[in-house]
Amino acid sequence: MRTQVVIIGGGPSGLLLSQLLDKNGIDSVVLERKTRDYVLGRIRAGVLEVGFVDLMRKAGVAANMDAHSFTHDGTIIAYNNEQFRIDFTKHTGTPVVVYGQTEVTRDLYEAREVMDGKIIFNSENVQIHDAETNAPYVTFDAGNGEERIDCDYIAGCDGFHGVSRPTIPDNIRRDYEKSYPFGWLGVLSETPPVNHELIYSSSDRGFALCSMRHENLSRYYIQVPLSDGVEKWSDDAFWDELRRRIPQEFADKLITGPSIEKSIAPLRSFVSEPMQWGHLFLCGDAAHIVPPTGAKGLNTAASDIHYLYNAFVDFYRNNNEDGLKTYSNRALARIWKAERFSWWMTNLLHRFPDQSGFDLKMQRADLEFLRDNEAAQRVLAENYVGLPY
Ligand code: APR
Ligand code: PHB
């Protein structure tokens, strides 16, 4: 088999890249380790920057999103029983779009099907060969024994636990990592959201987030110790704790219901440099991870895809390699700013086990400065809606 670009990973990064390349006449094959249903079974965040929305529009995959998403002009920041609103649209002229990543991924799969895009599921033992040469190839086994795909380029969109990043030699690659001493316990419930916009709440008992997927599907999170297991948290215990961490006016009107999904995720900041090696390019979670506090996970993958698909188009259409040569530096410049913002939001809103009295005073001063200062609110708004590509 031969193609122009082999894409490893059929998550949102790999699917969006494949769709954009196809729309520009560039052939690709997606190798996905799992099944389509398994990939669609993952519950992920739901806040999209307009840059991501524009890419989905360019990819011809925006119809469902336009029909079923919400735009949010701002968010509430709460601390103990105080609260204030950050007005994204006032400060930046830009809202954010609320639309679940599961729906994004489903729309992308359906679009690939319509265009007869080649996705090979259950691809086991994917291996990258000769990435540092002009004739790279990939081997894999999808149940018919080992197969080989020769290609011009390889896009590693295979997430944090994928095979692409480790293919870059240790003496070339440098990883930067910060782990946080807590996790997020998330609950999905078929209940109306407690507020029409998100509520990020910092309380003496820990962080809480009130989000949603649509008018009858809510997504809530509370910060929990890393030692906690999901089995420790009954639905009632979760709702009681959430009420204790959000302002009383919202606690009083919270509508609870049975959880249809409940899970605990650790928080991590991670970046691997460089994001390319020879003819291998890393995108999305394969190269970087952010704590979910800034809602940047999918949105950082989007800017990688933006830079890479434009670089491929420029190469195949104009024989110009500049975009391919500068991909890693350009992608990382934006990634590190998103890492900073996600790290900053996480430190602003969470309780850390080792916080001193002084640390708590600094956190409170940060929140009150943000409450009172328009420039500070503009900085948060500009980062939240997404810095320019
Ligand atoms: N071979 C083939 N496929 C693989 C391999 C492998 N060795 N390893 C992983 N995969 C697949 C996974 O099964 C998954 O479907 O690659 C895909 C990677 O998808 P994601 O982990 O969702 O990463 P990405 O597409 O970059 O999306 C980033 O997902 O984790 C969230 O917060 C993150 O919103 C962000 C988004
Ligand atoms: C979500 O809706 O799952 C969500 C929203 C905002 C975040 C994180 C998660 O910062």
CSV table of C-alpha atoms and ligand atoms in Angstrom, one decimal:
chain,number,residue,atom,x,y,z
A,1,MET,CA,0.0,0.0,0.0
A,2,ARG,CA,1.2,3.6,-0.6
A,3,THR,CA,-0.2,7.0,0.4
A,4,GLN,CA,1.1,10.5,0.7
A,5,VAL,CA,0.5,10.9,4.5
A,6,VAL,CA,0.1,8.1,7.0
A,7,ILE,CA,-1.9,9.4,10.1
A,8,ILE,CA,-1.4,7.3,13.2
A,9,GLY,CA,-4.5,7.8,15.5
A,10,GLY,CA,-8.2,8.2,14.7
A,11,GLY,CA,-9.0,10.7,17.5
A,12,PRO,CA,-10.0,14.3,16.7
A,13,SER,CA,-6.5,15.3,15.7
A,14,GLY,CA,-6.0,12.5,13.2
A,15,LEU,CA,-9.5,12.7,11.8
A,16,LEU,CA,-9.5,16.5,11.3
A,17,LEU,CA,-6.1,16.3,9.6
A,18,SER,CA,-7.2,13.5,7.3
A,19,GLN,CA,-10.4,15.4,6.4
A,20,LEU,CA,-8.5,18.7,5.7
A,21,LEU,CA,-5.9,16.9,3.6
A,22,ASP,CA,-8.6,15.1,1.6
A,23,LYS,CA,-10.5,18.4,1.0
A,24,ASN,CA,-7.2,19.7,-0.5
A,25,GLY,CA,-6.5,16.6,-2.7
A,26,ILE,CA,-3.9,15.0,-0.5
A,27,ASP,CA,-4.2,11.3,0.2
A,28,SER,CA,-3.9,9.9,3.7
A,29,VAL,CA,-4.6,6.6,5.6
A,30,VAL,CA,-5.5,6.7,9.2
A,31,LEU,CA,-4.4,3.8,11.4
A,32,GLU,CA,-6.5,3.6,14.6
A,33,ARG,CA,-5.7,1.0,17.3
A,34,LYS,CA,-9.2,0.8,18.6
A,35,THR,CA,-12.7,0.5,17.1
A,36,ARG,CA,-14.8,3.5,16.1
A,37,ASP,CA,-17.3,2.8,18.9
A,38,TYR,CA,-14.4,2.7,21.4
A,39,VAL,CA,-13.1,6.0,20.3
A,40,LEU,CA,-16.6,7.5,20.4
A,41,GLY,CA,-17.1,6.2,23.9
A,42,ARG,CA,-14.6,8.6,25.4
A,43,ILE,CA,-16.1,11.5,27.4
A,44,ARG,CA,-14.0,14.7,26.8
A,45,ALA,CA,-14.3,18.4,27.3
A,46,GLY,CA,-16.7,20.5,25.3
A,47,VAL,CA,-15.4,24.1,24.9
A,48,LEU,CA,-14.2,25.0,21.4
A,49,GLU,CA,-12.2,28.1,20.4
A,50,VAL,CA,-13.4,29.8,17.3
A,51,GLY,CA,-10.1,28.7,15.6
A,52,PHE,CA,-11.2,25.1,16.0
A,53,VAL,CA,-14.7,26.0,14.7
A,54,ASP,CA,-13.2,27.6,11.7
A,55,LEU,CA,-11.1,24.5,10.9
A,56,MET,CA,-14.2,22.3,11.2
A,57,ARG,CA,-15.9,24.7,8.7
A,58,LYS,CA,-12.9,24.5,6.3
A,59,ALA,CA,-13.1,20.7,6.6
A,60,GLY,CA,-16.8,20.8,5.7
A,61,VAL,CA,-17.8,19.3,9.0
A,62,ALA,CA,-19.6,22.2,10.7
A,63,ALA,CA,-23.3,21.5,10.0
A,64,ASN,CA,-24.1,19.5,13.2
A,65,MET,CA,-22.0,21.9,15.3
A,66,ASP,CA,-23.8,24.9,13.9
A,67,ALA,CA,-27.1,23.3,14.5
A,68,HIS,CA,-26.5,21.9,18.1
A,69,SER,CA,-23.8,24.0,19.7
A,70,PHE,CA,-24.1,27.0,22.0
A,71,THR,CA,-22.0,30.1,22.0
A,72,HIS,CA,-20.9,31.4,25.4
A,73,ASP,CA,-20.0,35.1,25.8
A,74,GLY,CA,-18.5,34.7,29.2
A,75,THR,CA,-17.9,32.6,32.2
A,76,ILE,CA,-18.4,32.9,36.0
A,77,ILE,CA,-15.4,32.8,38.3
A,78,ALA,CA,-16.5,32.1,41.9
A,79,TYR,CA,-14.6,31.8,45.1
A,80,ASN,CA,-16.3,30.7,48.3
A,81,ASN,CA,-19.6,32.6,48.1
A,82,GLU,CA,-18.4,35.5,45.9
A,83,GLN,CA,-18.5,35.5,42.1
A,84,PHE,CA,-17.8,37.7,39.1
A,85,ARG,CA,-18.1,37.3,35.4
A,86,ILE,CA,-15.5,37.4,32.7
A,87,ASP,CA,-17.1,38.8,29.5
A,88,PHE,CA,-15.2,37.2,26.6
A,89,THR,CA,-17.1,39.1,23.9
A,90,LYS,CA,-16.7,42.5,25.6
A,91,HIS,CA,-12.9,42.0,25.9
A,92,THR,CA,-12.1,40.2,22.7
A,93,GLY,CA,-15.2,40.4,20.4
A,94,THR,CA,-15.1,36.6,20.4
A,95,PRO,CA,-17.3,34.0,22.2
A,96,VAL,CA,-16.5,30.3,22.7
A,97,VAL,CA,-18.5,27.5,21.3
A,98,VAL,CA,-19.8,24.7,23.6
A,99,TYR,CA,-20.1,21.4,21.7
A,100,GLY,CA,-18.9,18.0,23.0
A,101,GLN,CA,-15.7,16.5,21.7
A,102,THR,CA,-17.6,13.2,21.4
A,103,GLU,CA,-19.9,14.9,18.9
A,104,VAL,CA,-16.9,16.5,17.1
A,105,THR,CA,-15.3,13.1,16.7
A,106,ARG,CA,-18.6,11.5,15.6
A,107,ASP,CA,-19.1,14.3,13.0
A,108,LEU,CA,-15.5,13.8,11.7
A,109,TYR,CA,-16.0,10.0,11.4
A,110,GLU,CA,-19.2,10.6,9.4
A,111,ALA,CA,-17.5,13.1,7.2
A,112,ARG,CA,-14.6,10.7,6.5
A,113,GLU,CA,-17.2,8.0,5.6
A,114,VAL,CA,-18.9,10.3,3.2
A,115,MET,CA,-15.6,11.0,1.5
A,116,ASP,CA,-14.6,7.4,1.6
A,117,GLY,CA,-11.6,8.3,3.7
A,118,LYS,CA,-9.4,5.3,4.5
A,119,ILE,CA,-9.4,4.4,8.2
A,120,ILE,CA,-8.0,1.1,9.3
A,121,PHE,CA,-9.4,0.2,12.8
A,122,ASN,CA,-7.9,-2.4,15.2
A,123,SER,CA,-4.4,-1.5,13.9
A,124,GLU,CA,-2.1,-3.3,16.2
A,125,ASN,CA,1.7,-3.1,16.6
A,126,VAL,CA,2.0,0.1,14.5
A,127,GLN,CA,5.6,0.8,13.9
A,128,ILE,CA,7.3,3.8,12.2
A,129,HIS,CA,10.3,3.0,10.0
A,130,ASP,CA,12.9,5.3,8.4
A,131,ALA,CA,11.2,8.5,9.5
A,132,GLU,CA,14.5,10.3,9.2
A,133,THR,CA,14.7,9.4,5.5
A,134,ASN,CA,12.9,10.5,2.4
A,135,ALA,CA,11.2,7.1,2.2
A,136,PRO,CA,9.5,6.4,5.5
A,137,TYR,CA,7.0,3.6,6.0
A,138,VAL,CA,4.7,2.2,8.6
A,139,THR,CA,4.0,-1.4,9.5
A,140,PHE,CA,0.9,-2.6,11.4
A,141,ASP,CA,-1.3,-5.7,11.9
A,142,ALA,CA,-5.1,-5.3,11.6
A,143,GLY,CA,-5.8,-9.0,11.7
A,144,ASN,CA,-4.4,-10.0,8.3
A,145,GLY,CA,-0.7,-10.3,9.4
A,146,GLU,CA,1.9,-7.6,9.1
A,147,GLU,CA,1.1,-4.9,6.5
A,148,ARG,CA,3.2,-2.1,5.2
A,149,ILE,CA,2.3,1.4,4.0
A,150,ASP,CA,5.0,3.4,2.2
A,151,CYS,CA,4.4,7.2,2.4
A,152,ASP,CA,6.0,10.6,2.0
A,153,TYR,CA,5.2,11.8,5.6
A,154,ILE,CA,3.8,10.4,8.9
A,155,ALA,CA,1.6,12.4,11.2
A,156,GLY,CA,1.7,11.1,14.8
A,157,CYS,CA,-1.8,11.9,16.1
A,158,ASP,CA,-1.8,8.9,18.5
A,159,GLY,CA,-2.2,10.7,21.8
A,160,PHE,CA,-0.1,10.7,25.0
A,161,HIS,CA,0.3,6.9,25.0
A,162,GLY,CA,1.0,6.5,21.3
A,163,VAL,CA,4.0,5.1,19.4
A,164,SER,CA,4.9,8.3,17.6
A,165,ARG,CA,6.6,10.4,20.3
A,166,PRO,CA,8.9,7.6,21.5
A,167,THR,CA,10.0,7.1,17.9
A,168,ILE,CA,12.0,10.4,18.2
A,169,PRO,CA,15.3,9.3,19.7
A,170,ASP,CA,15.9,10.2,23.4
A,171,ASN,CA,19.0,12.1,22.6
A,172,ILE,CA,17.0,14.4,20.3
A,173,ARG,CA,13.7,14.7,22.3
A,174,ARG,CA,13.3,16.7,25.5
A,175,ASP,CA,10.1,16.2,27.6
A,176,TYR,CA,8.8,18.9,30.0
A,177,GLU,CA,6.3,17.7,32.6
A,178,LYS,CA,4.5,18.8,35.7
A,179,SER,CA,2.0,16.6,37.6
A,180,TYR,CA,-0.6,18.1,39.9
A,181,PRO,CA,-1.3,16.6,43.4
A,182,PHE,CA,-5.0,16.1,42.7
A,183,GLY,CA,-7.5,14.8,40.0
A,184,TRP,CA,-10.9,15.8,38.7
A,185,LEU,CA,-13.9,13.6,39.5
A,186,GLY,CA,-16.3,14.2,36.6
A,187,VAL,CA,-20.0,13.4,36.4
A,188,LEU,CA,-22.3,13.5,33.3
A,189,SER,CA,-26.0,13.7,34.2
A,190,GLU,CA,-29.2,14.1,32.1
A,191,THR,CA,-30.2,17.2,34.0
A,192,PRO,CA,-30.5,20.9,33.0
A,193,PRO,CA,-27.3,22.9,33.6
A,194,VAL,CA,-27.3,24.9,36.8
A,195,ASN,CA,-26.3,28.0,34.8
A,196,HIS,CA,-26.3,29.0,31.1
A,197,GLU,CA,-22.6,29.7,31.2
A,198,LEU,CA,-19.7,27.7,32.9
A,199,ILE,CA,-18.9,28.3,36.6
A,200,TYR,CA,-15.3,27.9,37.6
A,201,SER,CA,-15.4,27.8,41.5
A,202,SER,CA,-12.5,27.9,43.9
A,203,SER,CA,-13.6,27.0,47.5
A,204,ASP,CA,-11.8,26.2,50.7
A,205,ARG,CA,-12.9,22.6,50.1
A,206,GLY,CA,-11.4,22.5,46.6
A,207,PHE,CA,-12.1,23.3,43.0
A,208,ALA,CA,-15.5,22.7,41.2
A,209,LEU,CA,-16.6,23.3,37.6
A,210,CYS,CA,-20.2,23.5,36.3
A,211,SER,CA,-20.4,22.8,32.6
A,212,MET,CA,-22.8,21.3,30.1
A,213,ARG,CA,-23.2,19.5,26.7
A,214,HIS,CA,-26.8,20.8,26.0
A,215,GLU,CA,-29.9,22.0,27.7
A,216,ASN,CA,-30.5,18.6,29.3
A,217,LEU,CA,-27.0,17.2,29.7
A,218,SER,CA,-24.8,18.6,32.4
A,219,ARG,CA,-21.1,18.0,33.1
A,220,TYR,CA,-19.8,18.7,36.6
A,221,TYR,CA,-16.3,18.3,38.1
A,222,ILE,CA,-14.8,18.5,41.6
A,223,GLN,CA,-11.2,18.3,42.6
A,224,VAL,CA,-10.4,15.1,44.5
A,225,PRO,CA,-7.2,13.7,46.0
A,226,LEU,CA,-5.2,11.4,43.7
A,227,SER,CA,-5.8,8.6,46.2
A,228,ASP,CA,-9.5,8.7,45.6
A,229,GLY,CA,-11.2,6.0,43.5
A,230,VAL,CA,-14.6,6.5,41.8
A,231,GLU,CA,-16.1,3.8,44.0
A,232,LYS,CA,-15.6,6.2,47.0
A,233,TRP,CA,-18.0,8.7,45.5
A,234,SER,CA,-21.7,7.8,45.4
A,235,ASP,CA,-23.9,10.2,43.3
A,236,ASP,CA,-25.3,11.7,46.5
A,237,ALA,CA,-21.8,12.3,47.9
A,238,PHE,CA,-20.8,14.0,44.7
A,239,TRP,CA,-23.8,16.3,44.6
A,240,ASP,CA,-23.5,17.2,48.3
A,241,GLU,CA,-19.8,18.1,47.8
A,242,LEU,CA,-20.5,20.0,44.6
A,243,ARG,CA,-23.1,22.1,46.4
A,244,ARG,CA,-20.6,22.9,49.1
A,245,ARG,CA,-18.1,24.3,46.6
A,246,ILE,CA,-20.3,26.6,44.5
A,247,PRO,CA,-22.0,29.9,45.5
A,248,GLN,CA,-25.3,29.3,47.5
A,249,GLU,CA,-27.5,30.7,44.8
A,250,PHE,CA,-26.4,28.0,42.4
A,251,ALA,CA,-26.3,25.3,45.1
A,252,ASP,CA,-29.9,26.1,45.9
A,253,LYS,CA,-31.1,25.6,42.3
A,254,LEU,CA,-28.8,22.7,41.3
A,255,ILE,CA,-30.9,19.9,39.7
A,256,THR,CA,-29.3,16.6,40.4
A,257,GLY,CA,-29.9,13.2,38.8
A,258,PRO,CA,-28.2,9.8,38.3
A,259,SER,CA,-24.7,9.9,36.8
A,260,ILE,CA,-24.6,8.4,33.4
A,261,GLU,CA,-20.8,8.6,33.4
A,262,LYS,CA,-18.4,9.1,36.4
A,263,SER,CA,-14.6,9.1,36.2
A,264,ILE,CA,-11.5,10.5,37.8
A,265,ALA,CA,-8.7,12.0,35.6
A,266,PRO,CA,-5.3,13.1,36.8
A,267,LEU,CA,-4.0,16.6,35.8
A,268,ARG,CA,-0.8,17.0,34.0
A,269,SER,CA,1.2,19.6,32.0
A,270,PHE,CA,3.4,18.1,29.4
A,271,VAL,CA,5.3,19.2,26.3
A,272,SER,CA,7.7,17.2,24.1
A,273,GLU,CA,10.2,19.0,21.9
A,274,PRO,CA,10.7,18.9,19.0
A,275,MET,CA,7.3,18.1,17.4
A,276,GLN,CA,9.0,16.8,14.3
A,277,TRP,CA,11.8,14.5,13.3
A,278,GLY,CA,12.6,13.9,9.7
A,279,HIS,CA,9.3,13.1,8.0
A,280,LEU,CA,7.5,12.5,11.3
A,281,PHE,CA,5.3,15.2,12.7
A,282,LEU,CA,3.5,15.1,16.1
A,283,CYS,CA,0.1,16.6,16.7
A,284,GLY,CA,-2.2,17.0,19.7
A,285,ASP,CA,-1.9,14.9,22.7
A,286,ALA,CA,1.0,13.0,21.1
A,287,ALA,CA,3.1,16.1,21.8
A,288,HIS,CA,1.5,17.9,24.6
A,289,ILE,CA,-1.0,17.7,27.5
A,290,VAL,CA,-2.7,20.5,29.5
A,291,PRO,CA,-4.7,20.3,32.7
A,292,PRO,CA,-8.3,20.7,31.7
A,293,THR,CA,-8.8,23.9,33.7
A,294,GLY,CA,-8.3,26.1,30.7
A,295,ALA,CA,-10.3,24.0,28.3
A,296,LYS,CA,-7.3,23.9,26.0
A,297,GLY,CA,-6.9,20.1,25.2
A,298,LEU,CA,-8.7,19.9,21.8
A,299,ASN,CA,-7.9,23.6,21.0
A,300,THR,CA,-4.2,23.1,21.2
A,301,ALA,CA,-4.5,20.1,18.9
A,302,ALA,CA,-6.4,22.4,16.5
A,303,SER,CA,-3.5,24.8,16.0
A,304,ASP,CA,-1.1,21.9,15.4
A,305,ILE,CA,-3.5,20.7,12.7
A,306,HIS,CA,-3.8,24.2,11.2
A,307,TYR,CA,-0.1,24.6,10.8
A,308,LEU,CA,0.5,21.1,9.6
A,309,TYR,CA,-2.3,20.8,7.0
A,310,ASN,CA,-1.3,24.2,5.5
A,311,ALA,CA,2.3,23.1,5.4
A,312,PHE,CA,1.3,19.9,3.5
A,313,VAL,CA,-0.9,21.9,1.1
A,314,ASP,CA,2.0,24.4,0.4
A,315,PHE,CA,4.4,21.5,-0.2
A,316,TYR,CA,2.2,19.4,-2.5
A,317,ARG,CA,0.6,22.3,-4.3
A,318,ASN,CA,3.6,24.7,-4.5
A,319,ASN,CA,6.6,22.5,-3.7
A,320,ASN,CA,7.3,24.9,-0.9
A,321,GLU,CA,8.8,23.1,2.2
A,322,ASP,CA,9.0,26.2,4.5
A,323,GLY,CA,5.8,25.2,6.5
A,324,LEU,CA,7.1,21.7,7.0
A,325,LYS,CA,10.5,22.9,8.1
A,326,THR,CA,9.1,25.4,10.6
A,327,TYR,CA,6.2,23.4,11.8
A,328,SER,CA,7.6,22.4,15.2
A,329,ASN,CA,8.8,25.9,16.2
A,330,ARG,CA,5.5,27.5,15.1
A,331,ALA,CA,3.3,24.9,16.8
A,332,LEU,CA,5.3,25.1,20.0
A,333,ALA,CA,5.2,28.9,20.2
A,334,ARG,CA,1.4,28.7,20.6
A,335,ILE,CA,1.4,25.5,22.7
A,336,TRP,CA,3.6,27.0,25.4
A,337,LYS,CA,1.3,29.9,25.8
A,338,ALA,CA,-1.7,27.5,26.2
A,339,GLU,CA,0.4,25.5,28.7
A,340,ARG,CA,1.1,28.7,30.7
A,341,PHE,CA,-2.6,29.7,30.7
A,342,SER,CA,-3.8,26.2,31.8
A,343,TRP,CA,-1.1,26.1,34.5
A,344,TRP,CA,-2.1,29.6,35.7
A,345,MET,CA,-5.8,28.8,35.8
A,346,THR,CA,-5.1,25.5,37.7
A,347,ASN,CA,-2.9,27.3,40.3
A,348,LEU,CA,-5.5,30.1,40.6
A,349,LEU,CA,-8.5,27.9,41.3
A,350,HIS,CA,-7.3,24.7,43.1
A,351,ARG,CA,-6.3,24.0,46.7
A,352,PHE,CA,-2.9,22.4,46.9
A,353,PRO,CA,-2.0,20.1,49.9
A,354,ASP,CA,1.1,22.1,50.7
A,355,GLN,CA,-0.3,25.6,50.5
A,356,SER,CA,0.8,27.9,53.3
A,357,GLY,CA,-1.3,30.7,54.8
A,358,PHE,CA,0.7,33.1,52.7
A,359,ASP,CA,0.1,31.0,49.5
A,360,LEU,CA,-3.7,31.2,50.2
A,361,LYS,CA,-3.4,34.9,50.6
A,362,MET,CA,-1.6,35.2,47.3
A,363,GLN,CA,-4.3,33.1,45.6
A,364,ARG,CA,-7.1,35.3,47.1
A,365,ALA,CA,-5.2,38.5,46.0
A,366,ASP,CA,-5.0,37.0,42.5
A,367,LEU,CA,-8.7,36.4,42.4
A,368,GLU,CA,-9.6,39.8,43.8
A,369,PHE,CA,-7.3,41.5,41.4
A,370,LEU,CA,-9.0,39.6,38.5
A,371,ARG,CA,-12.4,40.6,39.9
A,372,ASP,CA,-11.4,44.3,40.0
A,373,ASN,CA,-9.1,44.8,37.1
A,374,GLU,CA,-10.4,45.1,33.5
A,375,ALA,CA,-6.9,44.5,32.0
A,376,ALA,CA,-6.5,41.3,34.0
A,377,GLN,CA,-10.0,40.1,32.8
A,378,ARG,CA,-9.0,40.9,29.2
A,379,VAL,CA,-5.8,38.8,29.6
A,380,LEU,CA,-7.9,35.8,30.8
A,381,ALA,CA,-10.5,36.4,28.1
A,382,GLU,CA,-7.9,36.5,25.3
A,383,ASN,CA,-6.3,33.3,26.4
A,384,TYR,CA,-9.6,31.5,27.0
A,385,VAL,CA,-11.1,32.3,23.6
A,386,GLY,CA,-7.8,31.4,22.0
A,387,LEU,CA,-4.7,33.3,21.0
A,388,PRO,CA,-4.1,33.8,17.3
A,389,TYR,CA,-2.7,31.0,15.2
B,1,APR,N1,-1.6,2.9,17.0
B,1,APR,C1,-2.8,3.4,16.5
B,1,APR,N2,-3.6,4.3,17.1
B,1,APR,C2,-3.2,4.6,18.4
B,1,APR,C3,-2.0,4.2,19.0
B,1,APR,C4,-1.2,3.3,18.2
B,1,APR,N3,0.0,2.9,18.7
B,1,APR,N4,-1.9,4.8,20.2
B,1,APR,C5,-3.0,5.5,20.4
B,1,APR,N5,-3.8,5.4,19.3
B,1,APR,C6,-5.1,6.1,19.0
B,1,APR,C7,-6.0,6.1,20.3
B,1,APR,O1,-6.8,5.0,20.3
B,1,APR,C8,-6.8,7.4,20.0
B,1,APR,O2,-8.0,7.1,19.3
B,1,APR,O3,-4.8,7.5,18.8
B,1,APR,C9,-5.9,8.3,19.1
B,1,APR,C10,-5.4,9.5,19.9
B,1,APR,O4,-6.6,10.3,20.2
B,1,APR,P1,-6.6,11.3,21.5
B,1,APR,O5,-5.9,10.7,22.6
B,1,APR,O6,-8.0,11.8,21.7
B,1,APR,O7,-5.6,12.5,21.0
B,1,APR,P2,-5.9,13.7,20.0
B,1,APR,O8,-6.6,13.1,18.7
B,1,APR,O9,-4.7,14.4,19.9
B,1,APR,O10,-7.0,14.6,20.7
B,1,APR,C11,-6.7,15.5,21.7
B,1,APR,O11,-8.2,14.5,23.2
B,1,APR,O12,-7.4,13.7,25.2
B,1,APR,C12,-8.1,14.7,24.6
B,1,APR,O13,-7.9,16.6,25.9
B,1,APR,C13,-7.5,16.0,24.8
B,1,APR,O14,-9.2,17.2,23.8
B,1,APR,C14,-7.9,16.7,23.6
B,1,APR,C15,-7.9,15.7,22.5
B,2,PHB,C1,-16.2,20.2,30.0
B,2,PHB,O1,-17.4,20.7,29.6
B,2,PHB,O2,-16.0,19.0,30.1
B,2,PHB,C2,-15.1,21.2,30.4
B,2,PHB,C3,-15.4,22.6,30.2
B,2,PHB,C4,-14.3,23.5,30.5
B,2,PHB,C5,-13.2,23.0,31.1
B,2,PHB,C6,-13.0,21.6,31.3
B,2,PHB,C7,-14.0,20.7,30.9
B,2,PHB,O3,-12.2,23.9,31.4
